[in-house]
Tab-separated table of C-alpha atoms and ligand atoms in Angstrom:
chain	number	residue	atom	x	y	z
C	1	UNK	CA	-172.945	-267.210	-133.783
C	2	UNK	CA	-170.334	-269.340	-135.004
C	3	UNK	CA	-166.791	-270.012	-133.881
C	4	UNK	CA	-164.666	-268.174	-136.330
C	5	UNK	CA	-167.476	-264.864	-135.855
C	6	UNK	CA	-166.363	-265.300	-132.905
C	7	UNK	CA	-163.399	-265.712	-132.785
C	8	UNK	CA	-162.374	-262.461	-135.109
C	9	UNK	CA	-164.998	-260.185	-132.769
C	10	UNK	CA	-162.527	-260.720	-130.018
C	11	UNK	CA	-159.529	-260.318	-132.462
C	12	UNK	CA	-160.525	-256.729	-133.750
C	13	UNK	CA	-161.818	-255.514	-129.846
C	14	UNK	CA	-158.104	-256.750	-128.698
C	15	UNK	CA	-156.807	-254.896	-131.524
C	16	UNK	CA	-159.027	-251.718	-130.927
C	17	UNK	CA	-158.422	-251.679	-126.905
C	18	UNK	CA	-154.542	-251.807	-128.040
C	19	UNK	CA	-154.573	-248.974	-130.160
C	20	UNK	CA	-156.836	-246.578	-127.923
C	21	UNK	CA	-154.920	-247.351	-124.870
C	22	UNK	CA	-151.202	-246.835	-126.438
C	23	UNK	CA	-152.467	-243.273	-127.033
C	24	UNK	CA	-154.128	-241.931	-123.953
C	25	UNK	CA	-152.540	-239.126	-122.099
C	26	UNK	CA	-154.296	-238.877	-119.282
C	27	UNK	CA	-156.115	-240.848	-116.458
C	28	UNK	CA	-159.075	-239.489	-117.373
C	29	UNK	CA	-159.080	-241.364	-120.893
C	30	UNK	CA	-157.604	-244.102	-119.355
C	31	UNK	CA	-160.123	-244.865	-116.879
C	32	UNK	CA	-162.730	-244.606	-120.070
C	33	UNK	CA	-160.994	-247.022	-121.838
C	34	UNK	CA	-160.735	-249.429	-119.086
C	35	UNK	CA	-164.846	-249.193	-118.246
C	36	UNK	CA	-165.222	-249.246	-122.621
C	37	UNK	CA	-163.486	-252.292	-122.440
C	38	UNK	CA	-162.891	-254.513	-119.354
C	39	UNK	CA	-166.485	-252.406	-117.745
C	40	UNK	CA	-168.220	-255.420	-115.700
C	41	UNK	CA	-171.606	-254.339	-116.566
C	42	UNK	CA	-171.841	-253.431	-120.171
C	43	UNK	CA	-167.662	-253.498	-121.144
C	44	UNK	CA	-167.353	-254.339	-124.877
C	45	UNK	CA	-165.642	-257.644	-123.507
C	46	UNK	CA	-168.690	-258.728	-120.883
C	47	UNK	CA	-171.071	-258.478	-124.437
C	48	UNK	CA	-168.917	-260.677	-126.388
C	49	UNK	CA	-168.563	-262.791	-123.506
C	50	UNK	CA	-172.259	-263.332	-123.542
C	51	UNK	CA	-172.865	-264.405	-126.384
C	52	UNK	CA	-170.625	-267.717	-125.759
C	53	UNK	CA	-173.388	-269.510	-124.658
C	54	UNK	CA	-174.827	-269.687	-128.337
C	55	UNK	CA	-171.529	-271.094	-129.378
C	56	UNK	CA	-171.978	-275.134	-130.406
C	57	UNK	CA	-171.314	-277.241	-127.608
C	58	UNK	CA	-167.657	-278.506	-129.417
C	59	UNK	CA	-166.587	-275.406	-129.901
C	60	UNK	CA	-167.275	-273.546	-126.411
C	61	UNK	CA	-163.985	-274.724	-125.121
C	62	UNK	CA	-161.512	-273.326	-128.116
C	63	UNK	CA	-164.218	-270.132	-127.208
C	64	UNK	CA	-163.660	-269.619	-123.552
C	65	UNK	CA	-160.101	-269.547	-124.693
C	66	UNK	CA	-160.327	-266.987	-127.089
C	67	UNK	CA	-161.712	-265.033	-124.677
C	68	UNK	CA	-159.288	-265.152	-121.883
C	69	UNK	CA	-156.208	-264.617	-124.318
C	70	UNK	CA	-158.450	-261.304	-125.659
C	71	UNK	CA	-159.000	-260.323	-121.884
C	72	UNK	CA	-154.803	-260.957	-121.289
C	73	UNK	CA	-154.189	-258.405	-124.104
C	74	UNK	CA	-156.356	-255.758	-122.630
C	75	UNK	CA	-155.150	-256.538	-119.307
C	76	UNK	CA	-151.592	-255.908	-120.289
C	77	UNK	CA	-152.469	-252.803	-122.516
C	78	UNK	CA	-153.914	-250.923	-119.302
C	79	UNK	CA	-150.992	-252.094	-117.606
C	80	UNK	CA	-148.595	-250.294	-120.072
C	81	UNK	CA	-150.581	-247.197	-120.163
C	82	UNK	CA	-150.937	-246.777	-116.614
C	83	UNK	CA	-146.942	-247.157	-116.540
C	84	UNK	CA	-146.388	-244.634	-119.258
C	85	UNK	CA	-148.476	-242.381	-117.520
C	86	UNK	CA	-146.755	-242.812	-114.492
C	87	UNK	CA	-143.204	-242.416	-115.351
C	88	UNK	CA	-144.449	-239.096	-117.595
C	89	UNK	CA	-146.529	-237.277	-114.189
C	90	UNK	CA	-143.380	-238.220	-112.478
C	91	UNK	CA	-141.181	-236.051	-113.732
C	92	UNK	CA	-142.865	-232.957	-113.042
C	93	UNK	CA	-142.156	-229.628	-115.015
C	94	UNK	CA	-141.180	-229.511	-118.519
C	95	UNK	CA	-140.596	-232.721	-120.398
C	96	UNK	CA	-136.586	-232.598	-122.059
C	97	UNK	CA	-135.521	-234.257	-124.505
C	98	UNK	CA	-132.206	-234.738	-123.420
C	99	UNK	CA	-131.401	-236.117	-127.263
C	100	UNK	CA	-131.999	-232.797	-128.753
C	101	UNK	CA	-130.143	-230.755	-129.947
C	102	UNK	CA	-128.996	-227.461	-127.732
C	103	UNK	CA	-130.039	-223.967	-128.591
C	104	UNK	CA	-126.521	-222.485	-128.839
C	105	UNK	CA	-126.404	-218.848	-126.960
C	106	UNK	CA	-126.291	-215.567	-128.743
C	107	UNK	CA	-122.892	-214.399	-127.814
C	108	UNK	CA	-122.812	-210.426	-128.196
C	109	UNK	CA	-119.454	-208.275	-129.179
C	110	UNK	CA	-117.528	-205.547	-127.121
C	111	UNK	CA	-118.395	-202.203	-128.554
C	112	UNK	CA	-116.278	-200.878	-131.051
C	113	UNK	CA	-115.690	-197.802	-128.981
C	114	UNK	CA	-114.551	-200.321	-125.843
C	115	UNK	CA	-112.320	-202.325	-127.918
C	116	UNK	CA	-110.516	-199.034	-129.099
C	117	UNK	CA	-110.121	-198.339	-125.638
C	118	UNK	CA	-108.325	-201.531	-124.340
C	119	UNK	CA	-106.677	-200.569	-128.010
C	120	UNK	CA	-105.329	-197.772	-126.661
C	121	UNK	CA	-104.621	-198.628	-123.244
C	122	UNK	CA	-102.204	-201.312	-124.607
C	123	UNK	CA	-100.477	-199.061	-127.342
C	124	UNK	CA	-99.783	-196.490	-124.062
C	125	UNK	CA	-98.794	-198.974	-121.752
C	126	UNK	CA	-95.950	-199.558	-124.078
C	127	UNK	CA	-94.909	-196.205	-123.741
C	128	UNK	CA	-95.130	-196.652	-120.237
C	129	UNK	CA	-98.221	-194.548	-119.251
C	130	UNK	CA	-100.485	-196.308	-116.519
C	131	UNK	CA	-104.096	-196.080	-116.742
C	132	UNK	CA	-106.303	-193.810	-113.666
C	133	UNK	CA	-109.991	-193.171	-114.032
C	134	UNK	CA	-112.033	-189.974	-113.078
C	135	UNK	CA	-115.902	-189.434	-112.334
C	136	UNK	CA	-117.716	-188.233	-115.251
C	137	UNK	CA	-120.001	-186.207	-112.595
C	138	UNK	CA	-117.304	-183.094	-111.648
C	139	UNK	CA	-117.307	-179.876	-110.505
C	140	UNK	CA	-116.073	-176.709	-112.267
C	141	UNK	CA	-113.006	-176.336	-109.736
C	142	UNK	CA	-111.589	-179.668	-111.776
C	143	UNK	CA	-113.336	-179.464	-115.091
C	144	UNK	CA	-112.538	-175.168	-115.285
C	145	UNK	CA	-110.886	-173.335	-112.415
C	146	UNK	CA	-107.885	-175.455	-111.819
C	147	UNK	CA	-107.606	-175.659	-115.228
C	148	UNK	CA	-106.776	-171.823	-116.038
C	149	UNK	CA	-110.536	-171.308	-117.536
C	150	UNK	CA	-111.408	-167.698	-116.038
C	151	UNK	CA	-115.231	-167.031	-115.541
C	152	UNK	CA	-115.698	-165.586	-118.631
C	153	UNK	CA	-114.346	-167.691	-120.429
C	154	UNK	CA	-116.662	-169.173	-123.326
C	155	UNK	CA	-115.914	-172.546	-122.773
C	156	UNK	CA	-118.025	-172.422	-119.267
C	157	UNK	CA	-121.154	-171.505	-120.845
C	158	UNK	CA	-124.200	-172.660	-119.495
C	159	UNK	CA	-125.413	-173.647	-122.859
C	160	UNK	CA	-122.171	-175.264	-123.929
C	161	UNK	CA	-122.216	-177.395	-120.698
C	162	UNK	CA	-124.646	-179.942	-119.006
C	163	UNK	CA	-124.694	-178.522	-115.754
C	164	UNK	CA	-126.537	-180.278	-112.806
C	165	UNK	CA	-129.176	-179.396	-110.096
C	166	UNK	CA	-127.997	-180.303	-107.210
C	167	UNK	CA	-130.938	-180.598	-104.411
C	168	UNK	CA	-133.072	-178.677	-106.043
C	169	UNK	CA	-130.789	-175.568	-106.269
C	170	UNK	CA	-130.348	-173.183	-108.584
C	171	UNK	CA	-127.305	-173.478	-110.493
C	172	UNK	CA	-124.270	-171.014	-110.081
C	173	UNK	CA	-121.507	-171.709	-112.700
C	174	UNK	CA	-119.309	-169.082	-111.085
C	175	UNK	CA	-119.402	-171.764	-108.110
C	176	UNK	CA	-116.402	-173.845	-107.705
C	177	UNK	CA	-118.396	-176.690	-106.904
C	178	UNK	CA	-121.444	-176.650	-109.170
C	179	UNK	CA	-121.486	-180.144	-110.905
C	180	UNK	CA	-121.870	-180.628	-114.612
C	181	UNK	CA	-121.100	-183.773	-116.758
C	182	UNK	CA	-117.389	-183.172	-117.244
C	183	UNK	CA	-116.705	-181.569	-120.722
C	184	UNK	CA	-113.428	-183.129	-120.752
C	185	UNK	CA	-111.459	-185.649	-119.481
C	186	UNK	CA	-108.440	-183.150	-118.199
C	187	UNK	CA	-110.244	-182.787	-115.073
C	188	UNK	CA	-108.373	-185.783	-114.358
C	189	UNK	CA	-105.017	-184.287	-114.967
C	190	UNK	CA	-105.884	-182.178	-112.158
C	191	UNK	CA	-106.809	-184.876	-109.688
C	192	UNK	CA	-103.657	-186.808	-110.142
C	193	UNK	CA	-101.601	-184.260	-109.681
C	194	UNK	CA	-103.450	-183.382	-106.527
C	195	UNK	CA	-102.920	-186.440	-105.265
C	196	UNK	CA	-99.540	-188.230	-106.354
C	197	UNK	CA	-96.191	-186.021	-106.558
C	198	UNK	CA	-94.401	-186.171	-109.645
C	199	UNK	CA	-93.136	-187.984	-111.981
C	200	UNK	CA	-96.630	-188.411	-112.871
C	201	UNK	CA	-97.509	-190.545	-116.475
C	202	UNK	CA	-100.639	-191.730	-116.991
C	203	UNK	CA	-103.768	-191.871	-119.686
C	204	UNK	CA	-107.422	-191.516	-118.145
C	205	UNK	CA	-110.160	-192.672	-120.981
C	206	UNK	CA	-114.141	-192.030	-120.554
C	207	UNK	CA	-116.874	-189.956	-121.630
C	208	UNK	CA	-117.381	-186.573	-121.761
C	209	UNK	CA	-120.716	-184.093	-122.455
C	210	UNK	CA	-120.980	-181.433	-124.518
C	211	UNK	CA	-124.739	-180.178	-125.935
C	212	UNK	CA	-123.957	-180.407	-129.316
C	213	UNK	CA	-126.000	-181.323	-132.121
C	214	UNK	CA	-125.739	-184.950	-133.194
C	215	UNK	CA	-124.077	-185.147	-136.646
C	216	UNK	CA	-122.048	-186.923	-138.888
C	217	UNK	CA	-118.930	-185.586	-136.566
C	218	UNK	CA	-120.099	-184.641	-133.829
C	219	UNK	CA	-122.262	-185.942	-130.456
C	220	UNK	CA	-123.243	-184.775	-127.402
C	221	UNK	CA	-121.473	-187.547	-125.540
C	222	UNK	CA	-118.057	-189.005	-126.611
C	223	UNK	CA	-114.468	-190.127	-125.113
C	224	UNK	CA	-111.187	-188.433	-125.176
C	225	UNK	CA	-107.811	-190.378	-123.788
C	226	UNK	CA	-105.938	-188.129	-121.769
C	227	UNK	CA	-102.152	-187.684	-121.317
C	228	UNK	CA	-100.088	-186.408	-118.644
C	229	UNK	CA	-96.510	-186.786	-118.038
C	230	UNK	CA	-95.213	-184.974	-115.446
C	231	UNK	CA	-91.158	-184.920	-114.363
C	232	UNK	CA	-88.142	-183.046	-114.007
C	233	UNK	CA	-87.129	-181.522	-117.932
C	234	UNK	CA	-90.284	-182.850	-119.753
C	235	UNK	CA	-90.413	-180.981	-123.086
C	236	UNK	CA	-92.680	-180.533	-126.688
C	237	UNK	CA	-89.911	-182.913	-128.754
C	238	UNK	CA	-90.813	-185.714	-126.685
C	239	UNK	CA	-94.887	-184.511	-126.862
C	240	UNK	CA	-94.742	-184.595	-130.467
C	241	UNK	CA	-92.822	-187.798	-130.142
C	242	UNK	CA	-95.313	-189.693	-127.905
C	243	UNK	CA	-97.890	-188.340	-130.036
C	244	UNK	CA	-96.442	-189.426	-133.069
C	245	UNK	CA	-95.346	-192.856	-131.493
C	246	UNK	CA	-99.109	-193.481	-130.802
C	247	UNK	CA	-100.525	-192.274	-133.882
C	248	UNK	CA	-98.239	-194.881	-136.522
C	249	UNK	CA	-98.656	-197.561	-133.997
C	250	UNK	CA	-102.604	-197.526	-133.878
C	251	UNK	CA	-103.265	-195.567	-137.656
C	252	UNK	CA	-100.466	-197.326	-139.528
C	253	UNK	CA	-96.946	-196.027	-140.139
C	254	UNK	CA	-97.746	-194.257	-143.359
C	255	UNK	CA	-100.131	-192.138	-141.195
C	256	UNK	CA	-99.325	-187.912	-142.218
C	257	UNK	CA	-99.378	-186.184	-138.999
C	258	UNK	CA	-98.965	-182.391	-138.382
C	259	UNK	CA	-98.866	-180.416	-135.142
C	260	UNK	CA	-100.750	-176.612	-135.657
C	261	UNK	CA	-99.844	-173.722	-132.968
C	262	UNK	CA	-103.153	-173.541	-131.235
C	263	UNK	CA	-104.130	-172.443	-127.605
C	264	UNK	CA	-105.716	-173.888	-124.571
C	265	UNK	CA	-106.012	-171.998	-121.014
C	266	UNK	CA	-104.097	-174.734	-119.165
C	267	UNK	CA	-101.067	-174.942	-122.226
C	268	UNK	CA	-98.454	-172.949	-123.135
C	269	UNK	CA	-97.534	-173.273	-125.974
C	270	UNK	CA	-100.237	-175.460	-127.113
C	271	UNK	CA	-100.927	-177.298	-130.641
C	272	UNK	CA	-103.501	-179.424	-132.329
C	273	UNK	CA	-102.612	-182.515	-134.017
C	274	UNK	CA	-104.122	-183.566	-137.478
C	275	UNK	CA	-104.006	-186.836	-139.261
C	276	UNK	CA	-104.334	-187.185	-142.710
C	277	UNK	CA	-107.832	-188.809	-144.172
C	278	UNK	CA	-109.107	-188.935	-147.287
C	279	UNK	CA	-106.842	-185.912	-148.310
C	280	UNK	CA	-107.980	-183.740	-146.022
C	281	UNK	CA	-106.403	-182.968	-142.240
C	282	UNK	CA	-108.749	-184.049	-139.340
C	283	UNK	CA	-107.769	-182.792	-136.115
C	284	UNK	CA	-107.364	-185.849	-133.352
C	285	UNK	CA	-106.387	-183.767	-130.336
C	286	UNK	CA	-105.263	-180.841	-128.716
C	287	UNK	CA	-102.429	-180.944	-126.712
C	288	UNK	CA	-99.437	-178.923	-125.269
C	289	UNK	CA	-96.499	-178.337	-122.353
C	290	UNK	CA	-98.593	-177.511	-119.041
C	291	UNK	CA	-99.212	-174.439	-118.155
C	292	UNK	CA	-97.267	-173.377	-114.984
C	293	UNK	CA	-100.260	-171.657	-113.066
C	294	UNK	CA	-101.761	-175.352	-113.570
C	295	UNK	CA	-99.096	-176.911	-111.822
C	296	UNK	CA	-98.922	-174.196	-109.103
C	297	UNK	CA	-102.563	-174.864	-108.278
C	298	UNK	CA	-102.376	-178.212	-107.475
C	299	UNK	CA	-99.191	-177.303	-105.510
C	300	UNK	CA	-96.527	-178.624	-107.643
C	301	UNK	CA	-93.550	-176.237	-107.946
C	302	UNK	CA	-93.469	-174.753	-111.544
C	303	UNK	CA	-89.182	-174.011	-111.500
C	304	UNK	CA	-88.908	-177.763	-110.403
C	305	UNK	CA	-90.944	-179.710	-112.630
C	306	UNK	CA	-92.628	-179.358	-116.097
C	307	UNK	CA	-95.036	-181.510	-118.360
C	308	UNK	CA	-97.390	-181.998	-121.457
C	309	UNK	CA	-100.466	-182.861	-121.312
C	310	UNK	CA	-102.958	-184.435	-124.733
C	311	UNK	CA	-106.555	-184.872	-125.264
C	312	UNK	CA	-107.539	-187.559	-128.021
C	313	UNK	CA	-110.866	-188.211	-129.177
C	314	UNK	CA	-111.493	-191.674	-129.154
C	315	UNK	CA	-114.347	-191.625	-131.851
C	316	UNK	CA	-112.286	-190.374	-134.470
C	317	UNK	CA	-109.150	-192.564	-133.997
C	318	UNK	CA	-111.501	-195.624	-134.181
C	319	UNK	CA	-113.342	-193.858	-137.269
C	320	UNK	CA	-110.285	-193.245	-138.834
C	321	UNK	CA	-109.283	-196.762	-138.172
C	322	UNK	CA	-111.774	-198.347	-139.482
C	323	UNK	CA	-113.049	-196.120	-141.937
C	324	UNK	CA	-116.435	-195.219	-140.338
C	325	UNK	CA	-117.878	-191.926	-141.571
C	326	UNK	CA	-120.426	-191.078	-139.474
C	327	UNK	CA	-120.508	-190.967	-135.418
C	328	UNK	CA	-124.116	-191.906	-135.052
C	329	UNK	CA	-123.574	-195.396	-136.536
C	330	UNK	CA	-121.488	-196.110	-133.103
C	331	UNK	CA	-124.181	-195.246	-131.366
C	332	UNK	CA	-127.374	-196.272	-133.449
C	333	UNK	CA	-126.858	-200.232	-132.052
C	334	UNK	CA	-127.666	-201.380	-134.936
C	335	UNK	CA	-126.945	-204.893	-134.762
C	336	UNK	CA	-125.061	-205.298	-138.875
C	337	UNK	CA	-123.278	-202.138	-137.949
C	338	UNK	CA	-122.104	-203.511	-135.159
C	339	UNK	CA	-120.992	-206.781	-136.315
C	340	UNK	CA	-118.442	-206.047	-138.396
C	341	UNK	CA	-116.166	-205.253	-135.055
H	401	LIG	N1	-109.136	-180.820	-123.128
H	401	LIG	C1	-108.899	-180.317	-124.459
H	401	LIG	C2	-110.193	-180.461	-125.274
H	401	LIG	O1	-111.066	-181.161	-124.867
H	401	LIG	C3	-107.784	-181.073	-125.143
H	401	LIG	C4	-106.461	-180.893	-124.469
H	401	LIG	C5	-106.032	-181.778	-123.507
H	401	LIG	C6	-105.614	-179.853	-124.817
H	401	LIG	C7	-104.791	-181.628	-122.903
H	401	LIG	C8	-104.392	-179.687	-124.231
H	401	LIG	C9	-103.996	-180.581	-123.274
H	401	LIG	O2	-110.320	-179.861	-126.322
């Protein structure tokens, strides 16, 4: 064994305990690499160390050397890893690197069918109608009877309404208070008026039920804004005025309206109003003066007051608006539909 052997045995175990040790990750391999290395007994160190004896006599000096500046690097190379490890089992949980960058949150829309709403709202506030709300679980006093719908009448149909059970009790549609999904929102006409005296002006917006079959125009849940002005000499000029107030200032003003004679129970006279679209007329709403056995049976007094009263569907204003030809896609969440709102 000569010096420079020697010498470049220690070099290459420094070298090798430097390398393993800056890449342990746990204790466990630490502890290995400390007995592989530094072990008392058999460490790769203690065998190199052995063999300084057969060193010449001159050069055991210059060896013993060596050997403590090899046994300083090792030293200091468990030192570091026991650090790392340290400061990494210290902070518990998930490591974060606080350098990278964020993962930016999907922000969703409003629905189409909401921002027509708050749409609408605005365009009616304008014309000075406040916004009131109504359950969308009524009962056929509200959504029928108070109305002027008679028993008979077609409209109260079992089939063409989602009535309710209600405890486990057969359902009687003759009932004044059997409870369906309301199949309109003029049930709410009726609860204002049973509860504020006139002047009365105000739009209600929501859902409403009907068991249709879903098509391109039709679905068995959709929203209708409803109208009410009640006071002292309300008449149809300033109906069809409202009406066609609202319909240039959310369709355009080159919008083609026209009012048809048409009849409701709780109207008289009544009329639908059509827009224009894609040459052909599309109805957007019945509406009509109130009928004076509606106002006497929320207790208003018929010879003192008078009123009209609209029902919009929402769906097809927005459709119109934005040139959407089929229902469903408002409803099919699909997420490139959607998007373009
Ligand atoms: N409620 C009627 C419907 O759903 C619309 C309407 C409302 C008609 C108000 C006249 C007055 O068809």
């Amino acid at each position: 064994m000569n010096i420079d052997e020697f010498i470049s045995q220690l070099e290459s175990l420094a070298s090798d305990a430097e390398q393993q040790l800056a890449s342990v990750t746990d204790s466990d391999a630490l502890e290995a690499a400390r007995v592989e290395f530094m072990g008392a007994r058999n460490g790769r160190l203690k065998d190199i160390q052995k063999t300084l004896g057969q060193l010449a006599k001159e050069d055991k000096p210059q060896g013993g050397k060596k050997l403590n500046e090899a046994k300083q690097r090792i030293t200091s190379a468990i030192e570091n890893a026991t650090a790392a490890l340290e400061t990494s089992s210290a902070s518990s949980g998930p490591q974060v690197d606080p350098t990278l960058p964020g993962i930016r949150p999907h922000l969703g829309r409003v629905h189409p069918i909401t921002q027509t709403i708050e749409h609408l709202k605005e365009i009616m506030g304008k014309l000075g109608f406040a916004v009131v709300e109504g359950p969308e679980v009524e009962d056929t006093w509200h959504n029928f009877v108070a109305l002027n719908i008679p028993e008979d009448h077609p409209a109260r149909d079992p089939l063409d309404n989602f009535y309710l059970t209600v405890a486990g009790q057969q359902v009687d549609p003759s009932a004044h208070n059997a409870r369906l999904l309301r199949s309109q929102t003029s049930t709410v006409q009726i609860r204002v008026m049973e509860n504020t005296q006139p002047p009365v002006r105000i739009i209600s917006l929501g859902r409403v039920y009907r068991p249709d079959e879903a098509d391109a125009t039709h679905f068995p849940m959709f929203h209708q804004m409803e109208g009410l002005w009640i006071d002292e000499a309300v008449n149809m000029a300033q109906l069809k005025s409202v009406l066609r107030m609202f319909a240039t200032n959310y369709l355009g003003s080159n919008v083609k309206i026209r009012f048809r004679p048409s009849f409701f129970p709780f109207t008289e006279p009544s009329v639908e109003a059509d827009f224009l679209w894609n040459d052909t007329w599309v109805e957007f709403g019945g509406a009509g003066m109130v009928d004076p056995k509606v106002l006497a049976a929320v207790g208003y007094d018929p010879e003192k007051v008078s009123g009209f009263a609209f029902g919009l569907g929402v769906e097809r204003l927005c459709m119109r608006r934005h040139e959407v030809s089929d229902i469903r896609d408002l409803y099919r969440n699909d997420a490139r539909f959607l998007h373009q709102f």
